[in-house]
């Protein structure tokens, strides 16, 4: 079954990180990638640009509205994701706990809805 691991963290805190802290985080992600890659569990994933680069799109009564940034004010922002292929939720949660940002932020794990077409 496929699971999406959404990586939430505090952009303001990350922007204040020292170069050494940033390097350590990147190294931790490199180690995680090295751990998960040979398993074939990772189907995809990427980091996202900061929320300041986002545009929210809404259509109401046929009218398109564009707004800079995310819709909701939050303490943690969506910063990236992994798409995993796991046997069950327990396995997906085990992998999510290994994602480096779980130590300072939140990893939301959601099963992908499968449709038969």
mmCIF file of N, CA and C in Angstrom:
data_model
loop_
_atom_site.group_PDB
_atom_site.id
_atom_site.type_symbol
_atom_site.label_atom_id
_atom_site.label_comp_id
_atom_site.label_asym_id
_atom_site.label_seq_id
_atom_site.Cartn_x
_atom_site.Cartn_y
_atom_site.Cartn_z
ATOM 1 N N UNK A 1 0.837 -1.172 0.000
ATOM 2 C CA UNK A 1 0.000 0.000 0.000
ATOM 3 C C UNK A 1 0.886 1.239 0.000
ATOM 4 N N UNK A 2 0.406 2.300 -0.652
ATOM 5 C CA UNK A 2 1.184 3.532 -0.720
ATOM 6 C C UNK A 2 0.774 4.487 0.409
ATOM 7 N N UNK A 3 1.788 5.162 0.957
ATOM 8 C CA UNK A 3 1.588 6.130 2.033
ATOM 9 C C UNK A 3 2.361 7.394 1.700
ATOM 10 N N UNK A 4 1.727 8.533 1.970
ATOM 11 C CA UNK A 4 2.390 9.812 1.791
ATOM 12 C C UNK A 4 2.833 10.312 3.159
ATOM 13 N N UNK A 5 4.114 10.601 3.280
ATOM 14 C CA UNK A 5 4.670 11.168 4.503
ATOM 15 C C UNK A 5 4.909 12.650 4.248
ATOM 16 N N UNK A 6 4.082 13.489 4.864
ATOM 17 C CA UNK A 6 4.187 14.935 4.713
ATOM 18 C C UNK A 6 5.076 15.479 5.823
ATOM 19 N N UNK A 7 6.089 16.230 5.438
ATOM 20 C CA UNK A 7 7.094 16.711 6.380
ATOM 21 C C UNK A 7 6.796 18.169 6.732
ATOM 22 N N UNK A 8 6.434 18.400 7.992
ATOM 23 C CA UNK A 8 6.140 19.752 8.474
ATOM 24 C C UNK A 8 7.237 20.202 9.427
ATOM 25 N N UNK A 9 7.669 21.444 9.250
ATOM 26 C CA UNK A 9 8.677 22.007 10.146
ATOM 27 C C UNK A 9 8.467 23.510 10.235
ATOM 28 N N UNK A 10 9.185 24.140 11.132
ATOM 29 C CA UNK A 10 9.084 25.573 11.345
ATOM 30 C C UNK A 10 10.106 26.273 10.457
ATOM 31 N N UNK A 11 9.622 26.908 9.388
ATOM 32 C CA UNK A 11 10.524 27.584 8.447
ATOM 33 C C UNK A 11 11.334 28.688 9.118
ATOM 34 N N UNK A 12 10.718 29.433 10.021
ATOM 35 C CA UNK A 12 11.422 30.536 10.685
ATOM 36 C C UNK A 12 12.592 30.007 11.509
ATOM 37 N N UNK A 13 12.373 28.914 12.212
ATOM 38 C CA UNK A 13 13.444 28.322 13.016
ATOM 39 C C UNK A 13 14.551 27.776 12.114
ATOM 40 N N UNK A 14 14.164 27.143 11.014
ATOM 41 C CA UNK A 14 15.165 26.600 10.088
ATOM 42 C C UNK A 14 15.993 27.709 9.455
ATOM 43 N N UNK A 15 15.371 28.861 9.191
ATOM 44 C CA UNK A 15 16.097 29.989 8.600
ATOM 45 C C UNK A 15 17.150 30.540 9.557
ATOM 46 N N UNK A 16 16.938 30.356 10.859
ATOM 47 C CA UNK A 16 17.880 30.843 11.871
ATOM 48 C C UNK A 16 18.958 29.814 12.215
ATOM 49 N N UNK A 17 18.884 28.632 11.631
ATOM 50 C CA UNK A 17 19.862 27.572 11.933
ATOM 51 C C UNK A 17 21.255 27.988 11.467
ATOM 52 N N UNK A 18 22.239 27.569 12.221
ATOM 53 C CA UNK A 18 23.628 27.852 11.844
ATOM 54 C C UNK A 18 24.003 26.987 10.640
ATOM 55 N N UNK A 19 25.047 27.364 9.930
ATOM 56 C CA UNK A 19 25.501 26.527 8.812
ATOM 57 C C UNK A 19 25.813 25.094 9.254
ATOM 58 N N UNK A 20 26.348 24.938 10.462
ATOM 59 C CA UNK A 20 26.664 23.601 10.969
ATOM 60 C C UNK A 20 25.386 22.795 11.212
ATOM 61 N N UNK A 21 24.353 23.442 11.748
ATOM 62 C CA UNK A 21 23.077 22.756 11.981
ATOM 63 C C UNK A 21 22.424 22.358 10.657
ATOM 64 N N UNK A 22 22.491 23.250 9.683
ATOM 65 C CA UNK A 22 21.927 22.954 8.360
ATOM 66 C C UNK A 22 22.683 21.796 7.718
ATOM 67 N N UNK A 23 24.001 21.818 7.807
ATOM 68 C CA UNK A 23 24.832 20.742 7.255
ATOM 69 C C UNK A 23 24.497 19.416 7.927
ATOM 70 N N UNK A 24 24.307 19.433 9.245
ATOM 71 C CA UNK A 24 23.976 18.209 9.981
ATOM 72 C C UNK A 24 22.623 17.661 9.535
ATOM 73 N N UNK A 25 21.649 18.545 9.301
ATOM 74 C CA UNK A 25 20.331 18.104 8.831
ATOM 75 C C UNK A 25 20.441 17.482 7.442
ATOM 76 N N UNK A 26 21.185 18.127 6.550
ATOM 77 C CA UNK A 26 21.373 17.567 5.206
ATOM 78 C C UNK A 26 22.080 16.213 5.263
ATOM 79 N N UNK A 27 23.051 16.091 6.155
ATOM 80 C CA UNK A 27 23.753 14.813 6.319
ATOM 81 C C UNK A 27 22.799 13.739 6.826
ATOM 82 N N UNK A 28 21.909 14.113 7.747
ATOM 83 C CA UNK A 28 20.931 13.150 8.269
ATOM 84 C C UNK A 28 19.983 12.693 7.163
ATOM 85 N N UNK A 29 19.568 13.612 6.309
ATOM 86 C CA UNK A 29 18.712 13.227 5.175
ATOM 87 C C UNK A 29 19.478 12.344 4.193
ATOM 88 N N UNK A 30 20.757 12.633 3.987
ATOM 89 C CA UNK A 30 21.569 11.778 3.122
ATOM 90 C C UNK A 30 21.656 10.367 3.669
ATOM 91 N N UNK A 31 21.804 10.256 4.983
ATOM 92 C CA UNK A 31 21.856 8.934 5.622
ATOM 93 C C UNK A 31 20.511 8.220 5.490
ATOM 94 N N UNK A 32 19.416 8.965 5.676
ATOM 95 C CA UNK A 32 18.088 8.371 5.523
ATOM 96 C C UNK A 32 17.889 7.872 4.098
ATOM 97 N N UNK A 33 18.274 8.681 3.120
ATOM 98 C CA UNK A 33 18.169 8.272 1.715
ATOM 99 C C UNK A 33 18.982 7.004 1.462
ATOM 100 N N UNK A 34 20.166 6.939 2.046
ATOM 101 C CA UNK A 34 21.001 5.755 1.887
ATOM 102 C C UNK A 34 20.392 4.518 2.512
ATOM 103 N N UNK A 35 19.612 4.714 3.559
ATOM 104 C CA UNK A 35 18.958 3.607 4.246
ATOM 105 C C UNK A 35 17.723 3.111 3.480
ATOM 106 N N UNK A 36 16.927 4.040 2.964
ATOM 107 C CA UNK A 36 15.665 3.646 2.349
ATOM 108 C C UNK A 36 15.817 3.262 0.871
ATOM 109 N N UNK A 37 16.769 3.850 0.172
ATOM 110 C CA UNK A 37 16.910 3.612 -1.269
ATOM 111 C C UNK A 37 17.025 2.133 -1.641
ATOM 112 N N UNK A 38 17.883 1.362 -0.980
ATOM 113 C CA UNK A 38 18.028 -0.039 -1.397
ATOM 114 C C UNK A 38 16.796 -0.910 -1.114
ATOM 115 N N UNK A 39 15.863 -0.421 -0.295
ATOM 116 C CA UNK A 39 14.691 -1.224 0.054
ATOM 117 C C UNK A 39 13.615 -1.201 -1.019
ATOM 118 N N UNK A 40 13.651 -0.197 -1.889
ATOM 119 C CA UNK A 40 12.600 -0.043 -2.894
ATOM 120 C C UNK A 40 11.308 0.520 -2.325
ATOM 121 N N UNK A 41 11.318 0.911 -1.059
ATOM 122 C CA UNK A 41 10.120 1.450 -0.403
ATOM 123 C C UNK A 41 9.808 2.873 -0.853
ATOM 124 N N UNK A 42 10.829 3.637 -1.221
ATOM 125 C CA UNK A 42 10.633 5.026 -1.632
ATOM 126 C C UNK A 42 10.201 5.074 -3.094
ATOM 127 N N UNK A 43 8.996 5.585 -3.327
ATOM 128 C CA UNK A 43 8.481 5.745 -4.685
ATOM 129 C C UNK A 43 8.743 7.146 -5.212
ATOM 130 N N UNK A 44 8.960 8.078 -4.314
ATOM 131 C CA UNK A 44 9.215 9.455 -4.704
ATOM 132 C C UNK A 44 9.363 10.321 -3.479
ATOM 133 N N UNK A 45 9.710 11.563 -3.705
ATOM 134 C CA UNK A 45 9.836 12.511 -2.617
ATOM 135 C C UNK A 45 10.671 13.695 -3.039
ATOM 136 N N UNK A 46 10.422 14.806 -2.390
ATOM 137 C CA UNK A 46 11.166 16.024 -2.675
ATOM 138 C C UNK A 46 10.987 17.024 -1.557
ATOM 139 N N UNK A 47 11.925 17.951 -1.498
ATOM 140 C CA UNK A 47 11.793 19.115 -0.622
ATOM 141 C C UNK A 47 11.048 20.184 -1.405
ATOM 142 N N UNK A 48 10.356 21.051 -0.689
ATOM 143 C CA UNK A 48 9.617 22.135 -1.315
ATOM 144 C C UNK A 48 10.289 23.469 -1.039
ATOM 145 N N UNK A 49 10.105 24.408 -1.941
ATOM 146 C CA UNK A 49 10.568 25.775 -1.712
ATOM 147 C C UNK A 49 9.776 26.349 -0.537
ATOM 148 N N UNK A 50 10.251 27.426 0.103
ATOM 149 C CA UNK A 50 9.546 28.011 1.251
ATOM 150 C C UNK A 50 8.124 28.463 0.897
ATOM 151 N N UNK A 51 7.294 28.593 1.917
ATOM 152 C CA UNK A 51 5.905 29.004 1.698
ATOM 153 C C UNK A 51 5.809 30.383 1.062
ATOM 154 N N UNK A 52 6.838 31.198 1.193
ATOM 155 C CA UNK A 52 6.820 32.527 0.564
ATOM 156 C C UNK A 52 6.758 32.432 -0.958
ATOM 157 N N UNK A 53 7.069 31.267 -1.517
ATOM 158 C CA UNK A 53 7.014 31.081 -2.975
ATOM 159 C C UNK A 53 5.686 30.480 -3.428
ATOM 160 N N UNK A 54 4.806 30.159 -2.478
ATOM 161 C CA UNK A 54 3.553 29.467 -2.795
ATOM 162 C C UNK A 54 2.481 30.429 -3.295
ATOM 163 N N UNK A 55 1.586 29.893 -4.099
ATOM 164 C CA UNK A 55 0.387 30.594 -4.525
ATOM 165 C C UNK A 55 -0.793 29.666 -4.293
ATOM 166 N N UNK A 56 -1.813 30.159 -3.605
ATOM 167 C CA UNK A 56 -3.022 29.376 -3.363
ATOM 168 C C UNK A 56 -4.062 29.744 -4.412
ATOM 169 N N UNK A 57 -4.725 28.735 -4.969
ATOM 170 C CA UNK A 57 -5.734 28.924 -6.011
ATOM 171 C C UNK A 57 -7.075 28.448 -5.470
ATOM 172 N N UNK A 58 -8.083 29.292 -5.616
ATOM 173 C CA UNK A 58 -9.450 28.931 -5.224
ATOM 174 C C UNK A 58 -10.390 29.307 -6.362
ATOM 175 N N UNK A 59 -11.401 28.495 -6.559
ATOM 176 C CA UNK A 59 -12.448 28.812 -7.525
ATOM 177 C C UNK A 59 -13.769 28.817 -6.766
ATOM 178 N N UNK A 60 -14.429 29.963 -6.762
ATOM 179 C CA UNK A 60 -15.715 30.113 -6.084
ATOM 180 C C UNK A 60 -16.701 30.715 -7.078
ATOM 181 N N UNK A 61 -17.798 30.001 -7.283
ATOM 182 C CA UNK A 61 -18.839 30.449 -8.214
ATOM 183 C C UNK A 61 -18.246 30.788 -9.578
ATOM 184 N N UNK A 62 -17.293 29.948 -10.013
ATOM 185 C CA UNK A 62 -16.680 30.109 -11.324
ATOM 186 C C UNK A 62 -15.603 31.168 -11.407
ATOM 187 N N UNK A 63 -15.312 31.843 -10.328
ATOM 188 C CA UNK A 63 -14.312 32.905 -10.319
ATOM 189 C C UNK A 63 -13.030 32.415 -9.655
ATOM 190 N N UNK A 64 -11.902 32.595 -10.352
ATOM 191 C CA UNK A 64 -10.598 32.160 -9.855
ATOM 192 C C UNK A 64 -9.995 33.263 -8.982
ATOM 193 N N UNK A 65 -9.526 32.851 -7.811
ATOM 194 C CA UNK A 65 -8.868 33.769 -6.890
ATOM 195 C C UNK A 65 -7.471 33.229 -6.595
ATOM 196 N N UNK A 66 -6.455 34.088 -6.732
ATOM 197 C CA UNK A 66 -5.068 33.716 -6.453
ATOM 198 C C UNK A 66 -4.580 34.509 -5.246
ATOM 199 N N UNK A 67 -3.931 33.816 -4.324
ATOM 200 C CA UNK A 67 -3.402 34.451 -3.118
ATOM 201 C C UNK A 67 -1.966 34.004 -2.929
ATOM 202 N N UNK A 68 -1.092 34.953 -2.618
ATOM 203 C CA UNK A 68 0.290 34.594 -2.322
ATOM 204 C C UNK A 68 0.347 33.817 -1.018
ATOM 205 N N UNK A 69 1.179 32.784 -1.001
ATOM 206 C CA UNK A 69 1.411 32.015 0.209
ATOM 207 C C UNK A 69 0.343 30.979 0.492
ATOM 208 N N UNK A 70 0.522 30.257 1.600
ATOM 209 C CA UNK A 70 -0.441 29.225 1.969
ATOM 210 C C UNK A 70 -1.706 29.856 2.542
ATOM 211 N N UNK A 71 -2.748 29.079 2.579
ATOM 212 C CA UNK A 71 -4.051 29.560 3.050
ATOM 213 C C UNK A 71 -4.098 29.736 4.559
ATOM 214 N N UNK A 72 -3.557 28.802 5.289
ATOM 215 C CA UNK A 72 -3.703 28.787 6.747
ATOM 216 C C UNK A 72 -2.435 29.273 7.433
ATOM 217 N N UNK A 73 -2.618 29.987 8.534
ATOM 218 C CA UNK A 73 -1.499 30.371 9.390
ATOM 219 C C UNK A 73 -1.197 29.182 10.298
ATOM 220 N N UNK A 74 0.020 28.708 10.281
ATOM 221 C CA UNK A 74 0.397 27.560 11.100
ATOM 222 C C UNK A 74 1.778 27.788 11.706
ATOM 223 N N UNK A 75 2.085 27.027 12.743
ATOM 224 C CA UNK A 75 3.412 27.095 13.353
ATOM 225 C C UNK A 75 4.407 26.247 12.570
ATOM 226 N N UNK A 76 3.894 25.233 11.877
ATOM 227 C CA UNK A 76 4.746 24.371 11.046
ATOM 228 C C UNK A 76 4.226 24.429 9.607
ATOM 229 N N UNK A 77 5.161 24.421 8.674
ATOM 230 C CA UNK A 77 4.809 24.511 7.273
ATOM 231 C C UNK A 77 5.223 23.232 6.543
ATOM 232 N N UNK A 78 4.479 22.901 5.492
ATOM 233 C CA UNK A 78 4.808 21.738 4.677
ATOM 234 C C UNK A 78 6.097 22.031 3.922
ATOM 235 N N UNK A 79 7.112 21.215 4.173
ATOM 236 C CA UNK A 79 8.419 21.465 3.578
ATOM 237 C C UNK A 79 8.880 20.399 2.612
ATOM 238 N N UNK A 80 8.170 19.271 2.566
ATOM 239 C CA UNK A 80 8.564 18.202 1.658
ATOM 240 C C UNK A 80 7.719 16.971 1.908
ATOM 241 N N UNK A 81 8.067 15.912 1.184
ATOM 242 C CA UNK A 81 7.273 14.689 1.296
ATOM 243 C C UNK A 81 8.072 13.487 0.819
ATOM 244 N N UNK A 82 7.628 12.327 1.253
ATOM 245 C CA UNK A 82 8.084 11.040 0.722
ATOM 246 C C UNK A 82 6.836 10.241 0.381
ATOM 247 N N UNK A 83 6.871 9.571 -0.745
ATOM 248 C CA UNK A 83 5.828 8.623 -1.117
ATOM 249 C C UNK A 83 6.434 7.235 -0.944
ATOM 250 N N UNK A 84 5.840 6.441 -0.045
ATOM 251 C CA UNK A 84 6.389 5.134 0.292
ATOM 252 C C UNK A 84 5.438 4.013 -0.100
ATOM 253 N N UNK A 85 6.007 2.871 -0.398
ATOM 254 C CA UNK A 85 5.251 1.652 -0.655
ATOM 255 C C UNK A 85 5.562 0.699 0.489
ATOM 256 N N UNK A 86 4.599 0.555 1.396
ATOM 257 C CA UNK A 86 4.817 -0.260 2.595
ATOM 258 C C UNK A 86 3.761 -1.362 2.696
ATOM 259 N N UNK A 87 4.081 -2.379 3.444
ATOM 260 C CA UNK A 87 3.150 -3.495 3.644
ATOM 261 C C UNK A 87 1.908 -3.067 4.411
ATOM 262 N N UNK A 88 2.088 -2.141 5.371
ATOM 263 C CA UNK A 88 0.967 -1.725 6.208
ATOM 264 C C UNK A 88 1.319 -0.401 6.891
ATOM 265 N N UNK A 89 0.356 0.129 7.650
ATOM 266 C CA UNK A 89 0.557 1.407 8.326
ATOM 267 C C UNK A 89 1.708 1.336 9.325
ATOM 268 N N UNK A 90 1.839 0.240 10.033
ATOM 269 C CA UNK A 90 2.926 0.124 11.008
ATOM 270 C C UNK A 90 4.287 0.309 10.354
ATOM 271 N N UNK A 91 4.480 -0.303 9.199
ATOM 272 C CA UNK A 91 5.757 -0.157 8.488
ATOM 273 C C UNK A 91 5.948 1.290 8.032
ATOM 274 N N UNK A 92 4.885 1.921 7.534
ATOM 275 C CA UNK A 92 4.980 3.316 7.100
ATOM 276 C C UNK A 92 5.341 4.219 8.279
ATOM 277 N N UNK A 93 4.768 3.958 9.432
ATOM 278 C CA UNK A 93 5.069 4.757 10.616
ATOM 279 C C UNK A 93 6.509 4.562 11.081
ATOM 280 N N UNK A 94 7.019 3.349 10.945
ATOM 281 C CA UNK A 94 8.422 3.092 11.293
ATOM 282 C C UNK A 94 9.354 3.915 10.413
ATOM 283 N N UNK A 95 9.076 3.944 9.106
ATOM 284 C CA UNK A 95 9.900 4.743 8.197
ATOM 285 C C UNK A 95 9.740 6.223 8.495
ATOM 286 N N UNK A 96 8.515 6.667 8.757
ATOM 287 C CA UNK A 96 8.274 8.083 9.046
ATOM 288 C C UNK A 96 9.066 8.538 10.270
ATOM 289 N N UNK A 97 9.173 7.696 11.264
ATOM 290 C CA UNK A 97 9.921 8.044 12.476
ATOM 291 C C UNK A 97 11.416 8.202 12.190
ATOM 292 N N UNK A 98 11.892 7.632 11.106
ATOM 293 C CA UNK A 98 13.312 7.745 10.733
ATOM 294 C C UNK A 98 13.611 9.001 9.921
ATOM 295 N N UNK A 99 12.578 9.669 9.413
ATOM 296 C CA UNK A 99 12.790 10.897 8.645
ATOM 297 C C UNK A 99 13.378 11.939 9.596
ATOM 298 N N UNK A 100 14.512 12.538 9.247
ATOM 299 C CA UNK A 100 15.206 13.422 10.185
ATOM 300 C C UNK A 100 14.352 14.548 10.772
ATOM 301 N N UNK A 101 13.460 15.122 10.011
ATOM 302 C CA UNK A 101 12.656 16.233 10.530
ATOM 303 C C UNK A 101 11.647 15.805 11.586
ATOM 304 N N UNK A 102 11.462 14.513 11.785
ATOM 305 C CA UNK A 102 10.576 14.046 12.848
ATOM 306 C C UNK A 102 11.113 14.456 14.218
ATOM 307 N N UNK A 103 12.417 14.720 14.306
ATOM 308 C CA UNK A 103 13.031 15.089 15.584
ATOM 309 C C UNK A 103 12.694 16.515 16.007
ATOM 310 N N UNK A 104 12.351 17.376 15.059
ATOM 311 C CA UNK A 104 12.064 18.777 15.392
ATOM 312 C C UNK A 104 10.713 19.249 14.871
ATOM 313 N N UNK A 105 10.116 18.502 13.964
ATOM 314 C CA UNK A 105 8.839 18.881 13.375
ATOM 315 C C UNK A 105 7.842 17.746 13.478
ATOM 316 N N UNK A 106 7.019 17.621 12.465
ATOM 317 C CA UNK A 106 5.966 16.608 12.446
ATOM 318 C C UNK A 106 5.942 15.910 11.099
ATOM 319 N N UNK A 107 5.784 14.608 11.116
ATOM 320 C CA UNK A 107 5.590 13.839 9.885
ATOM 321 C C UNK A 107 4.156 13.321 9.914
ATOM 322 N N UNK A 108 3.357 13.767 8.971
ATOM 323 C CA UNK A 108 1.979 13.284 8.851
ATOM 324 C C UNK A 108 1.969 12.139 7.850
ATOM 325 N N UNK A 109 1.461 10.992 8.264
ATOM 326 C CA UNK A 109 1.423 9.803 7.397
ATOM 327 C C UNK A 109 -0.021 9.558 6.992
ATOM 328 N N UNK A 110 -0.250 9.506 5.680
ATOM 329 C CA UNK A 110 -1.605 9.281 5.185
ATOM 330 C C UNK A 110 -1.587 8.239 4.089
ATOM 331 N N UNK A 111 -2.491 7.266 4.176
ATOM 332 C CA UNK A 111 -2.587 6.277 3.101
ATOM 333 C C UNK A 111 -3.144 6.928 1.845
ATOM 334 N N UNK A 112 -2.657 6.458 0.718
ATOM 335 C CA UNK A 112 -3.149 6.925 -0.578
ATOM 336 C C UNK A 112 -4.448 6.190 -0.887
ATOM 337 N N UNK A 113 -5.442 6.928 -1.307
ATOM 338 C CA UNK A 113 -6.720 6.328 -1.670
ATOM 339 C C UNK A 113 -6.565 5.675 -3.048
ATOM 340 N N UNK A 114 -6.849 4.401 -3.113
ATOM 341 C CA UNK A 114 -6.714 3.656 -4.358
ATOM 342 C C UNK A 114 -8.080 3.577 -5.052
ATOM 343 N N UNK A 115 -8.120 3.928 -6.314
ATOM 344 C CA UNK A 115 -9.339 3.866 -7.099
ATOM 345 C C UNK A 115 -9.208 2.815 -8.182
ATOM 346 N N UNK A 116 -10.268 2.076 -8.416
ATOM 347 C CA UNK A 116 -10.305 1.137 -9.538
ATOM 348 C C UNK A 116 -11.051 1.817 -10.662
ATOM 349 N N UNK A 117 -10.364 2.020 -11.767
ATOM 350 C CA UNK A 117 -10.987 2.697 -12.913
ATOM 351 C C UNK A 117 -11.290 1.736 -14.024
#
